Amino acid sequence: MNIDQLSIATIRTLVMDAIQQANSGHPGTPMGMAPVAYTLWQRFLRFDPADPIWPNRDRFVLSSGHASMLLYSLLFLTGVKAVDPDYEIPGAPSVTLDDIKRFRQPDSKCPGHPEYHMTSGVETTTGPLGQGLATSVGMAIAGRWLAERYNRPGFDLFNYDVYALGGDGCMMEGISNEAASLAGHLCLSNLCWIYDSNHITIEGNTALTFTDDVATRFIGYGWNVWHVGDANDLDRLAYAFELFKKTNDRPTLIIVNSHIGYGAPDKQDTSAAHGEPLGEDEIRKTKRFYGWPEDAKFLVPDEVLKNFADGIGARGAQGRTAWEAQVDLYKLQYPALAGEIEQMQRRELPAGWDKDLPTFPADANGLASRESSGKVLNAIAPNLPWLLGGAADLSPSTKTRLMFDGAGDFQADSYGGRNFHFGIREHAMGAIANGLALSKVRPFVSGFFIFTDYCRAPIRLAALMEIPVIYVWTHDSIGVGEDGPTHQPIEQLASFRAMPGMIVLRPGDANEVVEAWRLIMQFKHQPAMLVLSRQAQPTLDRTKYAPAAGVAKGAYILADAPDGKPDVLLLATGTELALCVDAYEQLTAQGIKARVVSMPSWELFEQQDQAYRDTVLPPQVRARVAVEEASTFGWAHYVGLDGAILGMTTFGASAPLKALLQKFAFTTDHVIAAAREQLAKAK
Ligand SMILES: Cc1ncc(C[n+]2csc(CCOP(=O)(O)OP(=O)(O)O)c2C)c(N)n1
Ligand SMILES: [Mg+2]
């Protein structure tokens, strides 16, 4: 066996052994695609295992997340080092043979699917099919943007390529098609997708479901398409990768015909090889076919480790050290730009990023929170050069366009632009945002809140990966009005509040919007969403009511009973805050001791200590009214079993805003009546 074949067989046998030992996993695709991944990593990928976060590394994304053992084998065999939470690399391996032996067991670095925040060298979490492919588009976009901003004559600091490997499932998912369409439009020639066409998915042969002409489809998207008829043909594979490298006007798709479970006499080319261990007997037969010692388990020949060290290891180290030497010279000539690159890697903010944050004067008419948010965003972005983003064709409505001179549009002929146009492709937009954040630029994306249903999967992955994507969602309630129930979010707020790690903020006036932005900009490991109104909301008089800085605590006392001992609590977020303030003023005039609690973020409030939470919501005050133009789901936690929740239990309706507020009883009178009822019950 030559060293290439020996290395490939090592990957394949590690995969089989780990999955058999775990008695769970997906051996077939890693076995089929091992030669492809081997050729790419060993001969092309510019990646230094000693520094898996080197900013100009090529990216490899395993979109077929179920084939995780393929990636873990490579991370182990190439000796990728672990990065600690401070971005230091003390020298420990990312994945050990022991981790592989404990595939899918508690605390192993080899969980069922690759997880970005757990295992160094995993570029993004994958598992939901299609996400990896779409995320890779974000990485490729970031590569182009970084090159445009930071490369200088003689300094090619950013010129990395992005490779993503997906299968039939990834190709079928809508998200990959949205992402491919945009990647083609943007002529991302630094992007290479590899399609593992093995004709097998879980239910059987793709003849059941998938008879597209994929090549023609991608040619239609403006891609360069190559076909490799046999995954075991290393020369053809290398040739295809070389053609990708030579193509500089469009993305490349390499369609590879492979055999799932390659070499397994009874399981190759069947769904049985997809998602279950092969079985001891079949493994023995397969090892025999590979020319491998039948009874050896987790066997790793020394010469294979050396082969990887001499190949990707040496090439990567050379590339990375040459890059670092370039950066040292660059620092002398372009210290400010070099400083930006450094800060960005650590997710730090430049000094003065917040110096132009506005304060909004009290105003009974006020403005929509989407409007104030647009002003705040435009006050931050000029001072934070790597804050980039856009909308899914809704920026005139979401007010997320960066308006200042030089902000520009990101297009194929203007990769330095900071306004992105995702088109009407919410799902891809969500994944691209993840790819951007994983590339360490700071992305924001926006749309109507209702359409988060179209991009929930990548939002969830942002939370799981702990990456600081910013979402600006507007048209946040039935307050949308005439567009009616298809456009009026009801359950979305509750659903994101239920999502672990997601910080949801629904600010109650323009100054709360300022404070919300001020806070979320500082997040390094948390995604956050601003949920903003289409309609105007009053800007509260902060000389009369508490400062908006309370937003940072998630909930705060906005207005209180004169003696600080309220008999009834009014809780609200967003546009309903003003309603509660009105009710409070009237109740106070009537001699009733009320308190208004502004609660823009439940998650932030839950992070406060018990003493603070009890100060804001005194446990002994049981008369409570919560007001929110959204599903009532979850509010019982704050108002108790007997509290009143003025919210939504049905879909909305199409009508002018005023009529809707009457119809669904979001009126001052209703709040007052509910408060009085609560007081009567409490007595
Ligand atoms: C969005 C999504 N839907 C369903 C699944 C469950 N699932 C995992 S693998 C798979 C089949 C994938 O087929 P293919 O991409 O061809 O992979 P292969 O069987 O060739 O390894 C399915 C349906 C998933 N992971 N993600
Ligand atoms: Mg398949």
XYZ file of C-alpha atoms and ligand atoms in Angstrom:
710
model
C 0.000 0.000 0.000
C 1.448 3.391 -0.848
C 1.394 6.152 1.729
C -1.677 7.827 0.227
C -3.645 4.594 0.379
C -2.332 3.849 3.851
C -3.418 7.294 5.063
C -6.859 6.943 3.513
C -7.288 3.483 5.002
C -6.314 4.890 8.395
C -9.111 7.433 8.172
C -11.592 4.807 7.070
C -10.700 2.318 9.767
C -10.676 4.937 12.535
C -14.166 5.914 11.413
C -15.433 2.338 11.457
C -13.842 1.537 14.816
C -15.038 4.688 16.563
C -18.601 4.245 15.379
C -18.629 0.566 16.265
C -17.296 1.327 19.739
C -19.899 4.075 20.245
C -22.498 1.740 18.790
C -23.820 4.830 17.073
C -22.867 7.068 14.186
C -22.606 7.374 10.412
C -19.715 5.444 8.855
C -20.722 5.305 5.205
C -19.972 8.819 4.013
C -16.593 9.198 5.735
C -15.582 5.869 4.170
C -16.719 6.968 0.740
C -15.275 10.469 0.907
C -12.018 9.765 2.753
C -9.933 10.057 -0.456
C -11.529 13.403 -1.280
C -10.937 14.868 2.155
C -7.439 13.394 2.171
C -6.506 14.929 -1.178
C -7.890 18.287 -0.198
C -6.249 18.432 3.219
C -2.959 16.868 2.308
C -2.348 18.583 -1.013
C -4.346 21.816 -1.096
C -5.752 23.112 2.167
C -3.610 25.938 3.499
C -4.170 25.237 7.150
C -1.645 25.061 9.962
C -2.603 22.424 12.532
C -0.419 24.275 15.048
C -2.611 27.382 14.714
C -6.147 26.514 13.700
C -7.288 30.138 14.078
C -4.672 31.688 11.810
C -6.833 34.377 10.149
C -5.756 33.636 6.576
C -6.220 29.867 6.766
C -8.298 28.097 4.178
C -11.579 26.951 5.681
C -12.941 23.432 5.481
C -16.617 23.041 6.345
C -18.175 19.626 6.720
C -21.764 20.373 5.819
C -22.659 16.684 6.054
C -22.352 16.974 9.811
C -23.345 13.362 10.349
C -20.030 12.418 8.734
C -18.315 13.984 11.762
C -15.859 11.111 12.203
C -14.275 12.108 8.903
C -13.419 15.503 10.357
C -12.363 14.151 13.742
C -9.993 11.680 12.068
C -8.383 14.524 10.143
C -8.112 16.763 13.205
C -6.438 13.920 15.064
C -4.158 12.703 12.282
C -2.955 16.183 11.342
C -2.353 17.044 15.017
C -4.556 20.124 15.226
C -3.937 22.010 18.464
C -6.579 23.181 20.915
C -7.323 26.895 21.254
C -8.337 28.098 24.729
C -11.063 30.657 25.515
C -8.472 33.480 25.473
C -7.495 32.480 21.938
C -4.173 31.098 23.238
C -2.779 27.797 21.977
C -0.915 26.168 24.873
C -0.090 23.078 22.808
C -2.542 20.362 23.755
C -4.138 18.475 20.881
C -7.673 19.368 19.900
C -8.686 15.747 19.370
C -6.842 12.789 20.892
C -7.113 9.139 19.983
C -8.852 8.769 23.312
C -11.474 11.319 22.241
C -12.010 9.256 19.107
C -12.327 6.085 21.165
C -14.942 7.960 23.168
C -16.847 9.270 20.131
C -20.307 10.486 21.184
C -19.594 9.975 24.890
C -19.903 12.667 27.595
C -17.182 15.341 27.390
C -15.445 13.790 24.381
C -14.108 16.352 21.920
C -15.869 14.192 19.347
C -19.598 14.786 19.854
C -22.164 13.320 17.478
C -21.982 16.257 15.107
C -19.124 18.771 14.824
C -19.531 21.622 17.300
C -17.647 24.843 16.799
C -17.513 25.905 20.421
C -16.296 22.506 21.605
C -13.593 21.352 19.224
C -10.797 23.497 17.786
C -10.465 23.062 14.050
C -14.216 22.703 13.604
C -14.981 25.844 11.609
C -18.725 25.762 12.192
C -21.325 23.587 13.830
C -23.095 21.375 11.325
C -25.783 18.741 11.439
C -28.885 20.425 10.096
C -28.232 19.664 6.433
C -27.460 22.567 4.131
C -26.324 24.903 6.922
C -22.630 24.264 6.383
C -22.824 25.004 2.679
C -24.649 28.277 3.284
C -22.363 29.232 6.166
C -19.370 28.748 3.898
C -20.757 31.510 1.665
C -20.522 33.883 4.637
C -16.906 32.858 5.150
C -16.143 33.466 1.485
C -17.850 36.869 1.614
C -15.810 37.761 4.693
C -12.657 36.718 2.840
C -13.450 39.080 0.021
C -14.343 41.949 2.343
C -11.226 41.495 4.464
C -9.053 41.424 1.341
C -10.596 44.598 0.051
C -10.152 46.482 3.292
C -6.775 45.222 4.466
C -4.727 44.024 1.499
C -2.209 46.560 0.240
C 0.374 46.433 -2.538
C 2.841 43.759 -1.521
C 0.589 42.652 1.339
C -1.819 39.945 0.352
C -2.971 39.389 3.910
C -6.319 37.850 3.072
C -6.582 35.460 0.166
C -7.969 32.308 1.734
C -10.247 29.811 0.065
C -13.326 28.180 1.546
C -14.157 24.532 0.899
C -17.403 22.923 1.942
C -18.393 19.296 1.602
C -22.066 18.382 1.374
C -24.120 15.437 0.253
C -27.447 14.719 -1.364
C -29.262 16.080 1.679
C -27.379 19.381 1.597
C -28.125 19.701 -2.104
C -31.830 19.084 -1.618
C -32.280 21.618 1.164
C -33.591 24.975 0.030
C -30.976 26.886 1.978
C -28.105 25.647 -0.163
C -29.920 26.811 -3.252
C -30.502 30.280 -1.815
C -26.862 30.459 -0.810
C -25.591 29.146 -4.157
C -27.692 31.680 -5.992
C -26.200 34.536 -3.982
C -22.651 33.136 -4.190
C -22.981 32.965 -7.964
C -24.307 36.507 -8.126
C -21.383 37.704 -6.027
C -18.842 35.758 -8.168
C -17.201 34.262 -5.077
C -14.314 32.488 -6.754
C -12.749 31.731 -3.364
C -15.563 29.265 -2.710
C -15.483 25.571 -3.583
C -18.291 23.185 -2.771
C -17.777 19.460 -3.051
C -20.924 17.476 -3.643
C -20.755 13.905 -2.445
C -23.088 12.327 -4.955
C -23.459 8.824 -3.593
C -27.107 8.437 -4.561
C -28.009 7.326 -1.062
C -29.970 9.001 1.703
C -31.728 7.497 4.682
C -34.816 6.212 2.945
C -32.923 4.647 0.089
C -31.687 5.581 -3.356
C -32.031 9.184 -4.463
C -34.095 7.849 -7.356
C -36.919 8.084 -4.819
C -36.707 11.836 -4.448
C -33.924 13.611 -6.239
C -33.585 13.581 -9.982
C -32.349 17.143 -10.519
C -29.593 17.799 -12.951
C -27.416 19.412 -10.305
C -24.690 20.433 -12.730
C -27.099 22.325 -14.941
C -28.674 23.954 -11.924
C -25.337 25.283 -10.720
C -24.311 26.396 -14.163
C -27.542 28.364 -14.093
C -26.437 29.937 -10.809
C -23.268 31.103 -12.525
C -20.980 28.489 -11.029
C -18.067 26.612 -12.470
C -18.957 22.887 -12.375
C -16.576 19.924 -12.497
C -17.283 16.257 -12.267
C -15.071 13.591 -10.766
C -16.491 10.211 -11.650
C -14.715 8.228 -8.952
C -13.991 9.407 -5.428
C -11.003 7.064 -5.301
C -9.273 8.708 -8.246
C -6.810 10.968 -6.464
C -5.347 12.418 -9.646
C -8.736 13.468 -10.991
C -9.587 14.986 -7.622
C -6.343 16.936 -7.556
C -6.998 18.110 -11.091
C -10.444 19.385 -10.087
C -9.021 21.289 -7.114
C -6.371 22.784 -9.382
C -9.078 23.966 -11.754
C -10.901 25.535 -8.835
C -7.739 27.406 -7.864
C -7.358 28.657 -11.421
C -10.915 29.926 -11.661
C -11.122 33.538 -10.603
C -14.513 34.757 -11.689
C -17.031 32.390 -10.103
C -17.535 29.782 -7.386
C -16.790 26.139 -8.128
C -18.841 23.018 -7.560
C -17.057 19.676 -7.781
C -19.504 16.822 -8.121
C -17.915 13.606 -6.911
C -19.428 10.184 -7.446
C -18.675 8.121 -4.391
C -19.757 4.849 -2.832
C -21.282 5.134 0.603
C -19.645 2.543 2.847
C -16.889 1.979 0.294
C -15.306 -1.414 0.720
C -17.920 -2.926 3.014
C -18.895 -6.085 1.126
C -22.501 -6.275 2.289
C -23.270 -2.631 2.970
C -21.562 -0.518 0.323
C -24.052 1.530 -1.727
C -26.902 0.898 0.682
C -28.702 3.069 3.198
C -27.571 0.599 5.837
C -24.111 2.167 5.608
C -25.496 5.647 6.291
C -26.382 5.800 9.938
C -25.447 2.742 11.921
C -22.294 0.849 12.888
C -21.251 -1.700 10.302
C -21.026 -4.552 12.820
C -17.892 -6.403 13.923
C -18.085 -9.005 11.200
C -18.585 -6.529 8.372
C -15.750 -4.396 9.733
C -13.393 -7.367 9.625
C -14.331 -8.071 6.030
C -13.934 -4.426 5.097
C -10.500 -4.226 6.695
C -9.523 -7.290 4.702
C -10.659 -5.521 1.552
C -8.513 -2.494 2.442
C -5.526 -4.756 3.098
C -5.664 -3.837 6.774
C -4.985 -6.157 9.723
C -8.442 -7.564 10.387
C -8.355 -7.558 14.143
C -6.495 -4.326 14.742
C -8.575 -1.563 16.297
C -7.825 2.161 16.249
C -4.571 1.375 14.478
C -2.591 4.458 13.508
C 0.665 3.710 11.639
C 3.460 6.125 12.536
C 4.219 6.788 8.899
C 0.691 8.134 8.419
C 1.198 10.736 11.140
C 4.507 11.618 9.535
C 2.885 11.838 6.133
C 0.399 14.424 7.365
C 3.119 16.310 9.226
C 5.208 16.460 6.047
C 2.240 17.455 3.908
C -0.422 19.735 5.342
C 1.640 20.274 8.487
C 4.745 21.576 6.757
C 2.826 23.518 4.127
C 0.572 25.069 6.768
C 3.428 26.053 9.068
C 5.288 27.592 6.178
C 2.233 29.530 5.031
C 1.384 30.738 8.475
C 4.882 31.864 9.435
C 5.295 33.643 6.104
C 1.982 35.378 6.782
C 3.065 36.408 10.267
C 6.293 37.833 8.871
C 4.223 39.819 6.384
C 2.003 41.089 9.182
C 5.061 42.272 11.119
C 6.071 44.455 8.169
C 2.481 45.520 7.580
C 2.279 46.730 11.185
C 5.100 49.167 10.511
C 3.455 50.600 7.434
C -0.200 50.334 8.392
C -0.353 50.292 12.190
C -3.994 51.328 12.383
C -5.183 48.652 9.977
C -3.002 46.054 11.677
C -4.564 47.067 14.973
C -8.024 46.499 13.555
C -7.128 42.992 12.402
C -5.791 42.193 15.848
C -8.845 43.575 17.688
C -11.219 41.823 15.388
C -9.611 38.444 16.080
C -10.302 38.940 19.777
C -13.770 40.333 19.190
C -12.752 43.588 20.822
C -14.175 46.996 19.971
C -12.073 49.965 18.868
C -11.766 52.863 21.313
C -14.466 55.422 20.686
C -16.850 53.030 18.963
C -19.670 54.476 21.093
C -18.658 58.133 21.045
C -21.450 59.235 18.739
C -24.293 57.369 20.405
C -27.231 59.783 20.529
C -29.605 60.719 23.328
C -33.176 61.240 22.251
C -35.161 64.148 23.753
C -38.508 63.467 25.360
C -41.248 63.505 22.773
C -44.875 62.509 23.253
C -45.166 61.486 19.604
C -41.769 59.857 19.580
C -40.600 57.595 16.820
C -40.696 53.963 15.856
C -37.954 51.894 17.444
C -36.876 50.790 13.948
C -36.245 54.491 13.251
C -34.262 55.148 16.393
C -32.365 51.909 15.823
C -31.407 53.031 12.331
C -30.003 56.250 13.780
C -28.073 54.389 16.463
C -26.670 51.875 13.991
C -25.506 54.738 11.809
C -23.875 56.372 14.815
C -21.920 53.209 15.638
C -20.929 51.869 12.235
C -18.608 54.729 11.181
C -16.589 54.076 14.335
C -16.534 50.305 13.972
C -15.213 49.546 10.486
C -15.906 45.818 10.551
C -19.584 46.134 11.475
C -21.292 44.919 8.290
C -24.730 43.772 7.354
C -27.995 44.213 5.625
C -31.443 42.874 5.101
C -33.383 40.350 3.102
C -34.665 43.017 0.700
C -36.233 45.043 3.492
C -33.661 47.618 4.522
C -35.927 50.571 3.629
C -38.357 49.130 6.186
C -35.903 47.830 8.769
C -33.849 51.043 8.607
C -30.627 49.094 8.627
C -28.958 50.763 5.692
C -25.612 52.327 6.527
C -25.996 55.824 5.112
C -22.684 57.527 5.749
C -20.206 58.373 3.005
C -18.205 55.427 1.856
C -20.407 52.770 3.470
C -21.041 51.368 0.003
C -22.740 48.216 -1.194
C -21.175 44.773 -1.184
C -21.273 43.565 -4.771
C -19.043 41.518 -7.065
C -17.332 44.687 -8.242
C -17.228 46.349 -4.817
C -16.168 43.854 -2.179
C -15.373 46.638 0.274
C -19.021 47.662 0.626
C -20.616 47.366 4.038
C -24.271 47.200 3.005
C -25.201 43.652 2.109
C -28.134 42.767 -0.072
C -29.172 39.231 0.758
C -32.139 39.291 -1.545
C -35.285 37.525 -0.432
C -33.307 34.675 1.068
C -33.796 34.762 4.841
C -32.573 31.239 5.448
C -29.302 31.781 3.631
C -28.983 35.212 5.251
C -29.043 33.608 8.689
C -26.324 31.117 7.786
C -24.221 33.724 5.993
C -24.376 35.857 9.139
C -22.935 32.878 11.017
C -20.173 32.536 8.442
C -19.359 36.223 8.790
C -19.261 36.042 12.588
C -17.076 32.931 12.443
C -14.702 34.950 10.262
C -14.562 37.523 13.071
C -16.193 40.463 11.320
C -19.305 41.713 13.158
C -22.480 41.026 11.232
C -25.997 42.353 11.607
C -28.893 41.054 9.586
C -32.462 42.220 9.469
C -35.969 41.613 8.274
C -39.537 41.503 9.489
C -39.811 39.671 12.795
C -42.416 37.316 11.352
C -39.912 36.010 8.816
C -37.588 34.728 11.487
C -39.617 31.596 10.880
C -37.694 31.412 7.605
C -34.292 31.479 9.279
C -34.763 29.925 12.658
C -32.294 27.096 12.042
C -29.204 29.274 11.564
C -30.308 31.569 14.397
C -30.422 28.544 16.640
C -26.947 27.544 15.474
C -25.623 31.032 16.289
C -26.893 30.550 19.828
C -25.444 27.050 20.018
C -22.088 28.214 18.657
C -22.050 31.228 21.001
C -21.216 33.715 18.265
C -22.195 37.400 18.404
C -24.522 37.809 15.456
C -26.818 40.832 15.733
C -30.388 40.532 14.469
C -32.549 43.564 13.831
C -36.144 42.440 13.521
C -38.816 45.040 12.905
C -42.609 45.023 12.479
C -42.682 43.280 15.802
C -46.381 42.870 16.643
C -49.987 43.297 15.558
C -48.951 46.959 15.472
C -47.980 46.203 11.877
C -51.636 46.941 11.138
C -53.121 46.557 7.692
C -50.770 43.857 6.422
C -52.697 41.543 8.677
C -52.082 38.232 10.421
C -49.581 36.831 7.916
C -47.290 39.688 8.896
C -48.100 40.001 12.586
C -45.777 38.046 14.886
C -47.507 36.358 17.793
C -45.495 33.400 19.076
C -42.067 34.501 17.803
C -41.074 36.432 20.915
C -41.887 33.549 23.211
C -40.059 31.153 20.937
C -36.813 33.119 20.998
C -37.088 33.659 24.729
C -37.159 29.876 24.942
C -33.967 29.548 22.899
C -30.943 28.967 25.160
C -28.218 31.569 24.766
C -30.259 34.020 22.717
C -30.570 37.534 24.143
C -33.865 39.072 23.063
C -34.433 42.801 23.551
C -37.667 44.631 22.857
C -36.892 48.223 23.793
C -39.639 50.517 25.077
C -38.500 53.825 23.630
C -35.715 55.457 21.617
C -33.357 55.751 24.572
C -33.862 52.108 25.431
C -32.876 51.397 21.840
C -29.616 53.287 22.406
C -28.907 51.306 25.556
C -29.783 48.031 23.869
C -27.291 48.669 21.081
C -24.673 49.855 23.564
C -24.996 46.585 25.415
C -25.152 44.056 22.610
C -22.220 45.577 20.761
C -20.062 44.437 23.675
C -21.102 40.796 23.420
C -18.346 38.454 22.321
C -20.021 35.106 22.614
C -23.736 35.767 22.481
C -26.095 36.446 19.643
C -28.701 39.101 20.331
C -31.862 40.266 18.654
C -33.532 43.643 18.716
C -37.282 43.381 18.289
C -38.486 46.712 17.025
C -41.694 48.461 16.140
C -42.968 49.678 12.829
C -45.144 52.294 14.533
C -44.088 55.292 16.585
C -43.671 55.010 20.320
C -43.282 58.030 22.653
C -39.804 58.946 23.828
C -40.166 59.023 27.607
C -39.042 61.976 29.682
C -36.054 60.554 31.500
C -35.908 63.470 33.922
C -39.244 62.245 35.168
C -38.741 58.503 34.747
C -35.696 56.342 35.471
C -32.717 56.395 33.096
C -32.752 54.000 30.168
C -29.433 52.545 31.342
C -31.612 50.089 33.286
C -31.936 48.160 30.018
C -28.595 46.506 30.765
C -30.262 44.698 33.661
C -33.036 43.387 31.468
C -35.804 44.911 33.597
C -35.891 47.992 35.766
C -38.243 50.220 37.708
C -39.245 52.941 35.291
C -41.837 54.723 37.442
C -42.749 53.999 41.007
C -45.238 54.622 43.763
C -44.365 57.829 45.639
C -43.173 55.883 48.698
C -41.507 53.140 46.681
C -44.044 50.624 48.001
C -46.337 49.801 45.121
C -49.578 47.878 45.486
C -49.702 46.900 41.842
C -47.019 46.228 39.217
C -47.397 47.029 35.535
C -44.954 45.064 33.366
C -44.368 45.828 29.720
C -41.964 45.728 26.823
C -41.696 47.653 23.571
C -44.606 49.711 22.382
C -46.723 48.653 25.352
C -44.457 50.459 27.775
C -46.069 53.793 26.919
C -49.497 52.289 27.509
C -48.456 51.249 30.991
C -46.957 54.672 31.689
C -50.304 56.256 30.752
C -52.163 53.858 32.965
C -49.682 54.499 35.762
C -50.187 58.260 35.571
C -53.947 57.872 35.789
C -53.785 55.336 38.597
C -51.393 57.568 40.509
C -53.772 60.515 40.055
C -56.495 58.279 41.469
C -54.335 57.601 44.530
C -53.372 54.067 43.574
C -49.794 53.077 44.268
C -48.537 51.578 41.021
C -45.117 50.763 39.606
C -44.108 50.425 35.960
C -41.417 47.870 35.233
C -39.852 48.068 31.815
C -38.761 44.561 30.835
C -36.966 44.733 27.499
C -35.043 41.514 28.053
C -36.128 38.574 30.148
C -32.787 36.822 29.626
C -30.763 39.730 30.980
C -33.115 40.067 33.917
C -32.668 36.389 34.755
C -28.904 36.952 34.843
C -29.275 39.442 37.727
C -29.018 38.305 41.313
C -32.069 37.436 43.347
C -31.819 40.626 45.410
C -32.070 42.827 42.344
C -34.880 40.793 40.874
C -36.780 40.993 44.158
C -36.266 44.735 44.269
C -37.797 45.150 40.845
C -40.543 42.597 41.308
C -41.145 42.404 45.084
C -42.398 38.884 45.814
C -45.042 40.160 48.231
C -46.716 42.339 45.596
C -49.021 39.880 43.903
C -51.220 42.340 42.014
C -49.530 42.315 38.622
C -50.437 43.150 35.051
C -48.237 42.295 32.076
C -48.910 43.945 28.733
C -47.394 42.770 25.478
C -48.814 42.570 21.973
C -47.625 39.011 21.564
C -48.365 35.534 22.805
C -49.131 35.458 26.513
C -46.935 32.357 26.737
C -44.339 32.696 29.463
C -45.639 35.799 31.215
C -47.148 33.740 34.004
C -43.591 33.341 35.246
C -43.575 37.049 36.113
C -47.195 37.748 37.035
C -47.947 34.503 38.844
C -50.974 32.280 38.712
C -53.355 35.094 39.541
C -51.758 37.867 37.553
C -53.295 39.470 34.496
C -51.728 39.124 31.090
C -52.947 41.418 28.370
C -51.550 39.682 25.337
C -52.485 37.641 22.301
C -54.008 34.181 22.246
C -55.100 34.273 18.621
C -53.630 35.470 15.361
C -54.030 39.162 14.616
C -56.132 40.757 11.919
C -55.902 43.142 9.023
C -57.007 46.617 10.048
C -55.587 50.032 10.826
C -53.507 50.084 13.995
C -56.052 52.012 16.068
C -58.822 49.587 15.198
C -56.583 46.651 16.092
C -55.674 48.090 19.462
C -59.397 48.414 20.210
C -60.210 44.968 18.860
C -57.530 43.258 20.932
C -57.998 45.614 23.886
C -54.562 47.157 24.125
C -55.908 50.365 25.659
C -55.083 52.425 28.712
C -58.565 51.754 30.051
C -58.037 48.041 29.819
C -54.722 48.242 31.650
C -56.329 50.355 34.378
C -59.272 48.005 34.695
C -56.942 45.021 34.921
C -54.867 46.786 37.581
C -57.944 47.583 39.631
C -59.173 44.021 39.342
C -55.795 42.782 40.508
C -55.890 45.120 43.487
C -59.376 44.011 44.394
C -58.318 40.349 44.253
C -55.186 40.990 46.268
C -57.162 42.489 49.156
C -32.282 19.627 7.968
C -32.094 18.182 8.237
N -33.071 17.316 7.959
C -32.915 16.005 8.237
C -31.776 15.546 8.820
C -31.627 14.075 9.175
N -30.641 13.457 8.271
C -29.384 13.281 8.617
S -28.460 12.610 7.409
C -29.793 12.505 6.388
C -29.640 11.931 5.013
C -28.641 12.705 4.277
O -28.370 12.151 3.041
P -27.014 12.532 2.356
O -26.769 13.974 2.499
O -27.037 11.970 1.008
O -25.924 11.835 3.250
P -25.407 10.340 3.098
O -26.522 9.432 3.451
O -24.992 10.193 1.694
O -24.332 10.293 4.097
C -30.917 13.012 6.996
C -32.243 13.070 6.361
C -30.774 16.490 9.112
N -29.643 16.162 9.693
N -30.946 17.792 8.799
Mg -26.038 10.667 -0.056
